[in-house]
Amino acid sequence: MPVIRISQDLAHRITEAIARAQAAGDLPAFEIPEVQVTRPKNLEHGDYATPAAMQLASLARMKPDQIAGLIVEQLPQIEYVSGVTRTGGFINFQLSTAWLQQQVEQIRLEGESVGQMTDFAGRRAQVECVSANPTGPITVGRVRGGVIGDTLARLLRAVGYDVELEYYFNNAGRQMRMLGESLKARYRESLGLPFEFPDGGYQGDYLYEIAQRMISEQGTSLAEAGWEPFKEYAERAIFQMIENALRRVNIQFASFFNENWVYEDGSIERVVAELRKRGLVYEALLPEHDEDVDARPDAADLDDAVTADGKPATWVRMRQIRGVKKDAAIIKSSGEPTYRLPDTAYHINKLERGFNPAINILGADHIEEAKDVAAMVAALGYDADRIKVVLHQFVTLTEGGETKRMSTRKGEFVTLDELVDDVGPDAVRYFMLARSPVSHMDFDLELARKHSNENPVFYIQNAHVRCASIERVAEERGVNYRDGDVTLLSSPEELALIRKMVELPDAISFAVETLEPHKIAFWALELARVFHPTYEEVRALHGEVPEALAKARLKLYAAARLVLKRALDLMGMNAPERM
C-alpha cells in the first residue's frame, strides 16, 4: 500500500471534482486555484476540511454553500473517508475507523522507514550549512544552521531525494594569516620565548592547546619559522575539532568545498569575462547609482576598502540585474574579489553538479549577500530558482536570566562541545530546531537540563521509552501480540493516536515544501502530547483487559514506537529505550 499524504491527496481529489463540475457545466470556466486542506481545531468539523468553496465564490459568482454541494457531488468514494459533510462554505471529511485501524498494520509493515516517499527519487539535492572558516572551534552561534541544515537534509531524503550535505570554507586571506600569527605567538609563549601577539588576533584558549600539541610533535624546531606552518597546523587541528564536535550532534558532511578551488580552476575569471561580455561590469571609483542615492565616498559600499589610492574598483550593474538603487563591487581596487565573485562561481558550480534544489542555510545577516549572488547567477543564464535560501536568526544562551556572550576572535564564546557536555546532544538538536528559523533563539540551559515533562526533549523521548518498556514486559510475560486484531482498537483515545500517527507523511512533505524543518519538531511534540494521555488511559498489560484487546493495544504501541523513532531520527535525535 503506498504512503498516503492525506492533505495532498484530498486537495488533488477536490481539484479534480471542481474540474468535473466545470466540464458538466455546473461551474463556469476559470483557472482553479491551489486547494487548501487543513486539520480543523474542532473535531466536530471532521478530521480534515477545505474552504475551497469560499475560495471559488468570487470566481464562480455563486454562493459558497452551493459550490460546496457541487464539489461533493463530483467527489468519488475515497477509501480512507467514511463521511463528507458541509458546514457553510467548508467541506469536511471524516476518516474511516476501519481504515485507521488498518494503518497500525501498515505502519508496522513499513517499519523504521515509516513515512518514506519516492516522489523525488532520482533527483539530487544539496544542503550547505555551517560553513565556518577554520579559525576556531564550532560555537553555539554556528550550530543552529547546522541542525537546521542536517534536519532538512534528512527530510529531503524522506521524500526521495539523493542529498549531499556540504561545508564551504575559505582557508586563505588575512583571517588565516592572523590565525597563523596568533598560534605562533602562543607557541613561543608556551616555550617561554619572547612573543608578539598580533593586534586583532585570535585569543581563545584553544590556541594554547594546539600550541602544546605542536610542541609535543615539533619541539622547538619552529621557533623562528614564519606564520605559514602555524596557519597550516592550526587549520588541520581546528577542522578536526569542528568535525568531531559536529559528529557529537549527529552531523556529518559528505563533502567540503574550498573557496580557493574556484580560483584554481579558472571559474572566477570566467564569471568576470561572462559578465563583461554581457555589459554588466565597469571600472570606477564609486558605483553608479540612482539619483536619489547619496554617492559620497562615506555613503558608498566601501566597508572593506573597495577603492584605495584613487584606483578604481570593478562594479557589477546590480541596479540592472536586481533592481536595487546602487551597483555593487565585485573586485576591489587592490585586485582582491569581494565575497560576491567567489560565491557566484561557487553557486554556478553547484548548479553544474546537477543539484536541484541547492539549499543554503545562512544567518539572517546574509540576506542581501544571498540576493546579490542569486541575481548574478541568473544574469549569467543559469536557473537561479534552483538556489534556495533558508535564513536563521542568532542564538543566545540564557541561564538564570543572564546571557552568555560569544565572540570567536576575543575568545569569549561557548563551544558546541561545551554545550553538549552540559545538556546532551539531543537537547542541543531539539532546542536549536524547535523554533522557526526567522525567530531569535533563546536557548534556555536550565530547561534543557531538566529530566521532566517540562523539557520537550524528555517528553518526546519518554514516549518512545514507554513503548519500548511495555514491549519488554510483554516479552517477559510471553505475550505474543503479533496476531493482535487491530479492529478492536475503537476507543476515542486509540483512534486519536492513530489519527496523529498517520499525519507523518503530511508533516514531512509540508516541512520540505516550505523549507521549514522546525515543523517536524512541532509535530513530534504534538504526537507526544497525544501519546502520553492515551498510554495512561488505555492499558494493555492490566489484569482487567481481555487478552485479545491487550494484544491489539500492544500492536498499537509497537506502531507508535516506530513513528516516534522515525520522528526522532528525522530530527537527528536518539530514540532511547530506557531513561
XYZ file of C-alpha atoms in Angstrom:
579
model
C 0.000 0.000 0.000
C 1.548 3.362 -0.960
C 2.101 6.111 1.583
C -0.916 8.411 1.698
C -0.420 12.101 2.335
C -4.000 12.807 3.251
C -3.975 16.591 2.886
C -2.304 16.437 -0.506
C -4.442 13.553 -1.723
C -7.682 15.281 -0.703
C -6.558 18.527 -2.351
C -5.926 16.617 -5.588
C -9.322 14.892 -5.473
C -11.121 18.167 -4.741
C -9.355 19.857 -7.668
C -10.449 17.022 -9.950
C -14.027 17.315 -8.640
C -14.055 21.041 -9.437
C -12.794 20.316 -12.953
C -15.549 17.714 -13.445
C -18.157 20.194 -12.246
C -16.835 22.691 -14.800
C -16.903 20.075 -17.567
C -20.520 19.262 -16.673
C -21.433 22.943 -16.925
C -22.351 23.187 -13.231
C -19.465 25.584 -12.595
C -18.220 28.226 -15.044
C -14.779 28.013 -16.588
C -11.966 29.582 -14.551
C -8.420 28.693 -13.542
C -8.668 26.529 -10.449
C -6.566 27.960 -7.612
C -4.475 25.819 -5.304
C -6.834 23.984 -2.959
C -6.112 24.191 0.761
C -6.854 21.265 3.090
C -6.320 21.666 6.834
C -6.962 19.902 10.145
C -9.868 21.648 11.929
C -9.252 22.577 15.554
C -12.776 21.426 16.374
C -13.022 17.682 15.670
C -16.797 18.033 15.334
C -15.998 19.584 11.941
C -14.268 16.397 10.806
C -10.681 15.245 10.551
C -9.878 17.381 7.500
C -11.614 20.354 5.932
C -11.295 22.627 2.913
C -12.503 26.203 2.341
C -12.298 25.622 -1.435
C -15.919 26.634 -1.998
C -15.294 30.021 -0.381
C -12.131 30.407 -2.444
C -14.188 29.918 -5.613
C -17.179 32.119 -4.718
C -15.923 35.222 -6.481
C -14.628 33.250 -9.477
C -17.866 31.314 -9.958
C -20.160 34.172 -8.853
C -22.082 31.672 -6.744
C -22.737 31.143 -3.031
C -20.093 29.047 -1.242
C -22.623 26.527 0.045
C -23.925 25.941 -3.476
C -20.380 25.446 -4.778
C -19.612 23.056 -1.905
C -22.622 20.962 -2.867
C -21.482 20.733 -6.478
C -17.970 19.686 -5.429
C -19.280 16.993 -3.083
C -21.474 15.617 -5.875
C -18.378 15.119 -8.030
C -16.215 13.518 -5.346
C -15.637 9.775 -5.795
C -15.686 7.259 -2.974
C -12.400 7.625 -1.051
C -11.094 4.525 0.716
C -9.962 6.342 3.848
C -13.015 8.637 4.170
C -16.197 7.482 5.907
C -18.185 10.687 5.559
C -18.256 14.062 3.803
C -20.308 16.933 5.213
C -20.779 20.636 4.523
C -20.692 23.469 7.030
C -21.400 26.728 5.256
C -18.683 27.021 2.641
C -16.498 24.340 4.246
C -16.344 20.719 3.128
C -15.465 18.358 5.984
C -14.002 14.853 5.767
C -14.238 12.140 8.408
C -11.602 9.400 8.355
C -12.831 5.851 8.251
C -12.412 3.943 11.519
C -11.707 0.719 9.618
C -9.021 2.464 7.566
C -7.439 3.975 10.685
C -7.294 0.583 12.349
C -5.528 -0.921 9.333
C -2.899 1.842 9.454
C -1.487 0.191 12.559
C -0.656 -2.814 10.382
C 0.638 -0.567 7.609
C 2.966 1.307 9.958
C 4.374 -1.967 11.266
C 4.830 -3.179 7.696
C 6.837 -0.058 6.786
C 8.972 -0.435 9.902
C 11.618 2.124 10.786
C 11.283 3.742 7.337
C 7.633 4.568 8.020
C 6.536 7.589 6.002
C 9.262 7.118 3.377
C 8.243 8.537 -0.013
C 9.653 8.296 -3.524
C 8.240 11.476 -5.101
C 11.683 12.886 -5.849
C 13.565 9.639 -6.432
C 16.369 10.162 -8.935
C 16.782 13.864 -8.108
C 19.837 15.279 -6.394
C 19.640 17.955 -3.725
C 22.347 19.701 -1.788
C 22.240 21.395 1.581
C 25.111 23.696 2.503
C 25.343 24.721 6.137
C 27.679 25.703 8.983
C 30.446 26.809 6.549
C 32.533 28.369 9.333
C 36.102 29.147 8.380
C 38.676 27.110 10.366
C 39.678 29.867 12.758
C 38.264 28.418 15.959
C 36.072 25.692 17.469
C 32.487 25.431 16.283
C 30.424 27.690 18.506
C 26.816 27.746 19.639
C 26.157 30.588 17.217
C 27.088 28.389 14.249
C 25.443 25.133 15.213
C 21.858 26.328 14.742
C 22.394 26.478 10.991
C 23.966 23.031 11.110
C 20.988 21.488 12.902
C 18.526 23.195 10.558
C 20.507 22.061 7.519
C 21.053 18.487 8.643
C 17.380 18.076 9.599
C 16.299 19.472 6.252
C 18.631 17.009 4.511
C 17.010 14.141 6.433
C 13.553 15.356 5.441
C 14.590 15.671 1.804
C 15.805 12.075 1.868
C 12.424 11.062 3.318
C 10.677 12.303 0.141
C 13.150 10.521 -2.132
C 15.968 12.977 -2.839
C 19.594 11.897 -3.010
C 21.018 14.542 -0.676
C 24.568 15.786 -0.182
C 25.451 17.825 2.887
C 28.284 20.249 2.063
C 30.581 22.521 4.050
C 32.013 25.574 2.242
C 35.073 27.286 3.677
C 37.846 29.749 2.990
C 41.337 28.897 4.242
C 43.118 31.896 2.741
C 43.275 35.634 3.260
C 44.011 37.931 6.180
C 41.960 35.979 8.737
C 44.036 32.853 8.190
C 47.306 34.762 8.365
C 46.033 36.249 11.621
C 45.315 32.731 12.854
C 48.843 31.608 11.964
C 50.412 34.599 13.692
C 48.212 34.043 16.758
C 49.262 30.408 17.041
C 52.908 31.321 16.537
C 52.644 33.751 19.441
C 51.084 31.082 21.695
C 53.728 28.573 20.590
C 56.598 30.903 21.504
C 54.855 31.928 24.708
C 54.443 28.286 25.715
C 58.165 27.754 25.080
C 58.994 30.712 27.310
C 60.316 32.715 24.363
C 59.605 36.375 23.611
C 56.437 36.747 21.543
C 54.327 39.456 19.992
C 50.604 38.786 19.834
C 49.068 40.313 16.679
C 46.619 43.166 17.016
C 43.144 41.684 16.475
C 44.453 38.126 16.781
C 42.503 35.090 17.980
C 42.604 34.931 21.767
C 40.805 31.699 22.612
C 42.352 29.127 24.919
C 42.101 26.556 22.133
C 45.275 28.052 20.614
C 47.221 27.217 23.774
C 46.051 23.610 23.428
C 47.087 23.499 19.759
C 50.436 25.116 20.629
C 51.111 22.425 23.242
C 50.338 19.749 20.654
C 52.771 21.371 18.209
C 55.471 21.441 20.850
C 54.944 17.749 21.653
C 55.285 16.918 17.949
C 57.784 19.516 16.706
C 59.653 20.589 19.804
C 61.339 23.973 19.329
C 62.071 23.477 15.639
C 59.528 26.111 14.512
C 60.553 28.837 16.949
C 61.962 31.023 14.167
C 59.561 29.964 11.402
C 57.141 32.317 9.705
C 53.378 32.242 10.215
C 52.662 29.817 7.340
C 53.365 26.458 9.068
C 51.391 27.646 12.078
C 48.426 28.516 9.865
C 48.510 25.090 8.215
C 48.796 23.253 11.521
C 46.037 25.331 13.134
C 43.731 24.758 10.160
C 44.111 20.983 10.342
C 43.677 20.899 14.099
C 40.650 23.198 14.101
C 38.924 21.342 11.295
C 39.350 18.144 13.271
C 37.815 19.887 16.295
C 34.897 21.118 14.189
C 34.206 17.725 12.630
C 34.415 15.937 15.976
C 32.081 18.426 17.639
C 29.502 18.231 14.846
C 29.644 14.437 14.891
C 28.580 14.564 18.532
C 25.263 16.108 17.435
C 24.891 13.646 14.562
C 26.014 15.977 11.761
C 28.455 14.570 9.210
C 29.299 16.242 5.928
C 29.581 14.344 2.671
C 31.851 16.979 1.132
C 33.966 20.011 1.970
C 34.406 22.701 -0.690
C 37.366 25.052 -0.511
C 36.678 28.534 -1.871
C 40.181 28.504 -3.318
C 39.095 25.877 -5.849
C 37.026 28.389 -7.840
C 40.220 30.444 -8.234
C 42.364 27.492 -9.205
C 40.027 26.124 -11.890
C 39.524 29.499 -13.577
C 35.877 29.887 -12.504
C 36.460 33.411 -11.198
C 37.919 34.610 -14.489
C 35.081 33.001 -16.437
C 32.434 34.728 -14.322
C 34.055 38.130 -14.822
C 34.516 37.511 -18.561
C 30.879 36.486 -18.988
C 29.638 39.476 -17.034
C 31.835 41.756 -19.112
C 30.599 40.149 -22.337
C 27.050 40.986 -21.257
C 27.972 44.569 -20.441
C 27.268 44.100 -16.759
C 30.570 45.281 -15.250
C 32.564 48.502 -15.343
C 35.514 50.148 -13.561
C 35.021 53.279 -11.448
C 35.941 54.854 -8.140
C 32.326 54.825 -6.993
C 29.315 52.748 -8.002
C 26.741 54.124 -10.385
C 23.536 54.890 -8.544
C 20.042 56.249 -8.862
C 19.851 59.999 -8.409
C 18.149 59.782 -5.021
C 21.068 57.828 -3.546
C 23.887 59.723 -1.854
C 27.077 58.777 -3.740
C 29.626 60.409 -1.493
C 32.506 58.076 -0.593
C 31.372 57.696 3.021
C 27.949 56.577 1.795
C 29.268 54.122 -0.794
C 29.580 50.424 -0.109
C 33.238 50.664 0.839
C 33.284 48.749 4.114
C 36.246 46.624 3.015
C 38.226 49.427 1.390
C 36.838 48.701 -2.070
C 38.774 51.606 -3.544
C 42.103 52.993 -2.316
C 44.808 55.343 -3.527
C 42.471 56.720 -6.154
C 42.334 53.408 -8.016
C 39.021 52.196 -9.492
C 37.196 49.052 -8.454
C 35.162 46.743 -10.688
C 31.416 47.045 -10.228
C 28.528 44.854 -11.338
C 25.355 46.562 -12.593
C 23.226 45.370 -9.691
C 20.682 48.097 -10.464
C 20.064 46.408 -13.796
C 20.087 42.764 -12.753
C 18.472 43.092 -9.335
C 16.610 46.390 -9.411
C 18.343 47.968 -6.406
C 19.392 51.623 -6.309
C 23.156 51.172 -6.370
C 25.636 48.869 -8.095
C 27.930 46.584 -6.116
C 31.660 45.897 -6.170
C 32.957 42.501 -7.259
C 36.681 43.355 -7.387
C 38.413 45.879 -5.122
C 40.963 48.345 -6.459
C 43.636 46.095 -4.938
C 42.547 43.302 -7.296
C 41.027 41.249 -4.485
C 37.491 39.964 -5.198
C 34.658 40.786 -2.827
C 32.543 37.902 -1.495
C 30.089 38.200 -4.418
C 32.535 36.907 -7.011
C 33.707 33.593 -5.486
C 30.203 32.966 -4.115
C 28.724 33.360 -7.587
C 31.310 30.980 -9.055
C 30.620 28.512 -6.247
C 26.862 28.552 -6.823
C 27.336 28.040 -10.552
C 29.492 25.052 -9.624
C 26.623 23.686 -7.512
C 24.161 24.003 -10.372
C 26.580 22.426 -12.831
C 26.940 19.474 -10.450
C 23.223 18.882 -11.011
C 21.746 19.830 -7.649
C 18.099 20.876 -7.740
C 17.497 22.332 -5.257
C 20.781 23.700 -3.926
C 19.866 24.945 -0.462
C 21.912 27.392 1.601
C 21.401 27.735 5.356
C 22.585 31.249 6.209
C 22.487 33.665 9.112
C 19.927 36.437 8.729
C 22.746 38.978 8.256
C 23.488 37.377 4.849
C 20.161 38.197 3.222
C 21.481 40.886 0.870
C 24.522 38.776 0.016
C 22.257 35.888 -0.985
C 20.129 38.140 -3.189
C 23.186 39.602 -4.923
C 24.635 36.172 -5.676
C 21.322 34.816 -6.994
C 20.955 37.857 -9.249
C 24.463 37.376 -10.697
C 23.859 33.647 -11.269
C 20.628 34.457 -13.121
C 22.320 37.196 -15.142
C 24.795 34.598 -16.391
C 21.984 32.458 -17.775
C 21.562 29.904 -15.017
C 18.308 28.951 -13.327
C 18.721 30.745 -10.013
C 15.343 29.425 -8.859
C 17.158 26.168 -8.139
C 19.042 28.021 -5.392
C 17.019 28.154 -2.183
C 17.997 30.100 0.909
C 16.915 29.426 4.480
C 17.814 32.300 6.794
C 18.036 31.898 10.540
C 18.356 34.326 13.420
C 21.035 34.171 16.043
C 21.268 32.105 19.214
C 21.536 33.406 22.747
C 22.338 31.146 25.678
C 20.453 32.098 28.822
C 20.797 30.857 32.375
C 19.283 32.421 35.433
C 18.302 35.468 33.426
C 21.868 36.065 32.282
C 23.085 35.968 28.686
C 26.395 34.408 27.698
C 28.386 36.480 25.203
C 30.070 34.838 22.237
C 32.943 36.186 20.119
C 35.348 33.845 18.332
C 38.170 36.347 17.944
C 38.108 37.579 21.537
C 37.836 34.063 22.881
C 34.564 34.848 24.687
C 32.387 32.053 23.361
C 30.660 28.830 24.280
C 31.707 25.943 22.083
C 29.408 23.245 20.799
C 31.421 20.708 22.783
C 30.792 22.649 25.996
C 27.066 22.839 25.264
C 26.843 19.110 24.513
C 28.746 18.327 27.726
C 26.226 20.464 29.610
C 22.821 19.464 28.189
C 23.490 16.498 25.870
C 23.365 16.197 22.077
C 19.610 15.586 21.786
C 18.738 18.729 23.720
C 21.120 20.728 21.529
C 19.441 19.466 18.371
C 15.862 19.837 19.541
C 16.211 23.293 21.076
C 18.077 24.592 18.021
C 15.335 23.226 15.790
C 12.172 23.852 17.765
C 11.636 27.470 16.761
C 11.113 28.973 13.346
C 14.491 29.947 11.846
C 13.257 33.533 11.468
C 12.786 33.762 15.249
C 15.653 34.640 17.567
C 16.682 31.599 19.603
C 16.932 31.937 23.370
C 18.449 28.624 24.421
C 17.269 28.023 27.988
C 20.025 25.979 29.605
C 18.041 25.332 32.783
C 15.084 23.904 30.839
C 17.360 21.831 28.571
C 18.920 20.120 31.606
C 15.614 19.041 33.156
C 14.572 15.381 33.135
C 10.876 16.111 33.404
C 7.887 16.673 31.162
C 8.635 20.395 31.143
C 11.526 19.618 28.818
C 10.135 18.752 25.358
C 13.159 16.557 24.627
C 12.420 14.387 27.665
C 8.682 14.419 26.897
C 9.099 13.162 23.320
C 11.826 10.627 24.078
C 9.929 9.319 27.099
C 7.056 8.378 24.786
C 9.453 6.092 22.929
C 10.809 4.754 26.223
C 7.287 3.840 27.326
C 6.673 1.953 24.077
C 9.943 0.051 24.462
C 9.197 -0.680 28.110
C 5.766 -2.180 27.520
C 7.195 -4.302 24.704
C 9.857 -5.672 27.064
C 7.262 -6.501 29.683
C 5.106 -8.249 27.083
C 8.077 -10.362 26.009
C 8.914 -11.202 29.632
C 5.333 -12.400 30.155
C 5.359 -14.355 26.942
C 2.602 -12.298 25.329
C 2.783 -12.577 21.534
C 0.823 -9.646 20.175
C 1.801 -10.086 16.527
C -1.543 -11.724 15.752
C -3.439 -8.962 17.560
C -6.720 -7.888 15.964
C -6.495 -4.149 15.162
C -10.266 -3.945 14.574
C -10.620 -3.992 18.373
C -8.957 -0.547 18.552
C -12.041 1.610 18.760
C -11.806 3.883 21.796
C -11.549 7.657 21.186
C -8.033 7.665 22.673
C -6.792 4.825 20.492
C -8.218 6.352 17.319
C -6.862 9.802 18.231
C -3.351 8.365 18.488
C -3.677 6.633 15.123
C -5.033 9.847 13.558
C -1.940 11.684 14.730
C 0.436 8.945 13.559
C -0.958 8.903 10.013
C -0.130 12.599 9.718
C 3.596 11.793 9.485
C 3.819 11.809 5.645
C 1.953 15.127 5.536
C 4.231 16.572 8.231
C 7.345 15.534 6.302
C 6.041 16.835 2.979
C 4.942 20.157 4.423
C 8.324 20.733 6.078
C 10.068 20.030 2.752
C 7.710 22.119 0.617
C 8.087 25.145 2.892
C 11.766 24.511 3.750
C 10.757 24.771 7.404
C 12.311 21.783 9.195
C 11.230 23.118 12.575
C 7.729 21.905 11.733
C 8.768 18.296 12.244
C 9.797 19.284 15.782
C 6.386 20.862 16.350
C 4.688 17.736 15.033
C 6.784 15.385 17.172
C 5.785 17.307 20.280
C 2.119 17.174 19.221
C 2.437 13.402 18.773
C 3.863 13.058 22.277
C 1.014 15.161 23.656
C -1.478 12.729 22.139
C 0.523 9.637 23.080
C 1.043 10.169 26.816
C -2.639 10.614 27.822
C -3.517 7.625 25.627
C -0.845 5.470 27.255
C -2.012 6.431 30.722
C -5.691 5.764 29.985
C -5.511 2.835 27.566
C -3.889 -0.030 29.452
C -2.629 -3.111 27.696
C -0.999 -5.307 30.340
C -3.611 -4.957 33.043
C -5.464 -7.809 34.646
C -8.880 -6.484 33.674
C -8.000 -6.102 29.978
C -9.109 -9.075 27.843
C -6.242 -10.899 26.149
C -7.411 -10.094 22.600
C -7.715 -6.381 23.366
C -4.344 -6.408 25.152
C -2.693 -7.801 22.029
C -4.351 -5.177 19.833
C -3.164 -2.384 22.129
C 0.359 -3.794 22.254
C 0.352 -3.721 18.472
C -0.782 -0.076 18.601
C 2.114 0.833 20.908
C 4.533 -1.076 18.688
C 3.364 1.063 15.765
C 3.637 4.217 17.882
C 7.203 3.261 18.757
C 8.108 3.114 15.054
C 6.564 6.503 14.331
C 8.234 8.110 17.352
C 11.607 6.643 16.380
C 11.175 7.906 12.828
C 10.319 11.408 14.035
C 13.317 11.444 16.369
C 15.601 10.185 13.602
C 14.366 12.906 11.230
C 15.423 15.406 13.883
C 18.800 13.661 14.242
C 17.987 12.585 17.809
C 18.324 9.304 19.672
C 15.350 7.077 20.454
C 16.286 5.715 23.904
C 14.707 2.542 25.280
C 15.394 3.443 28.914
C 15.711 6.751 30.726
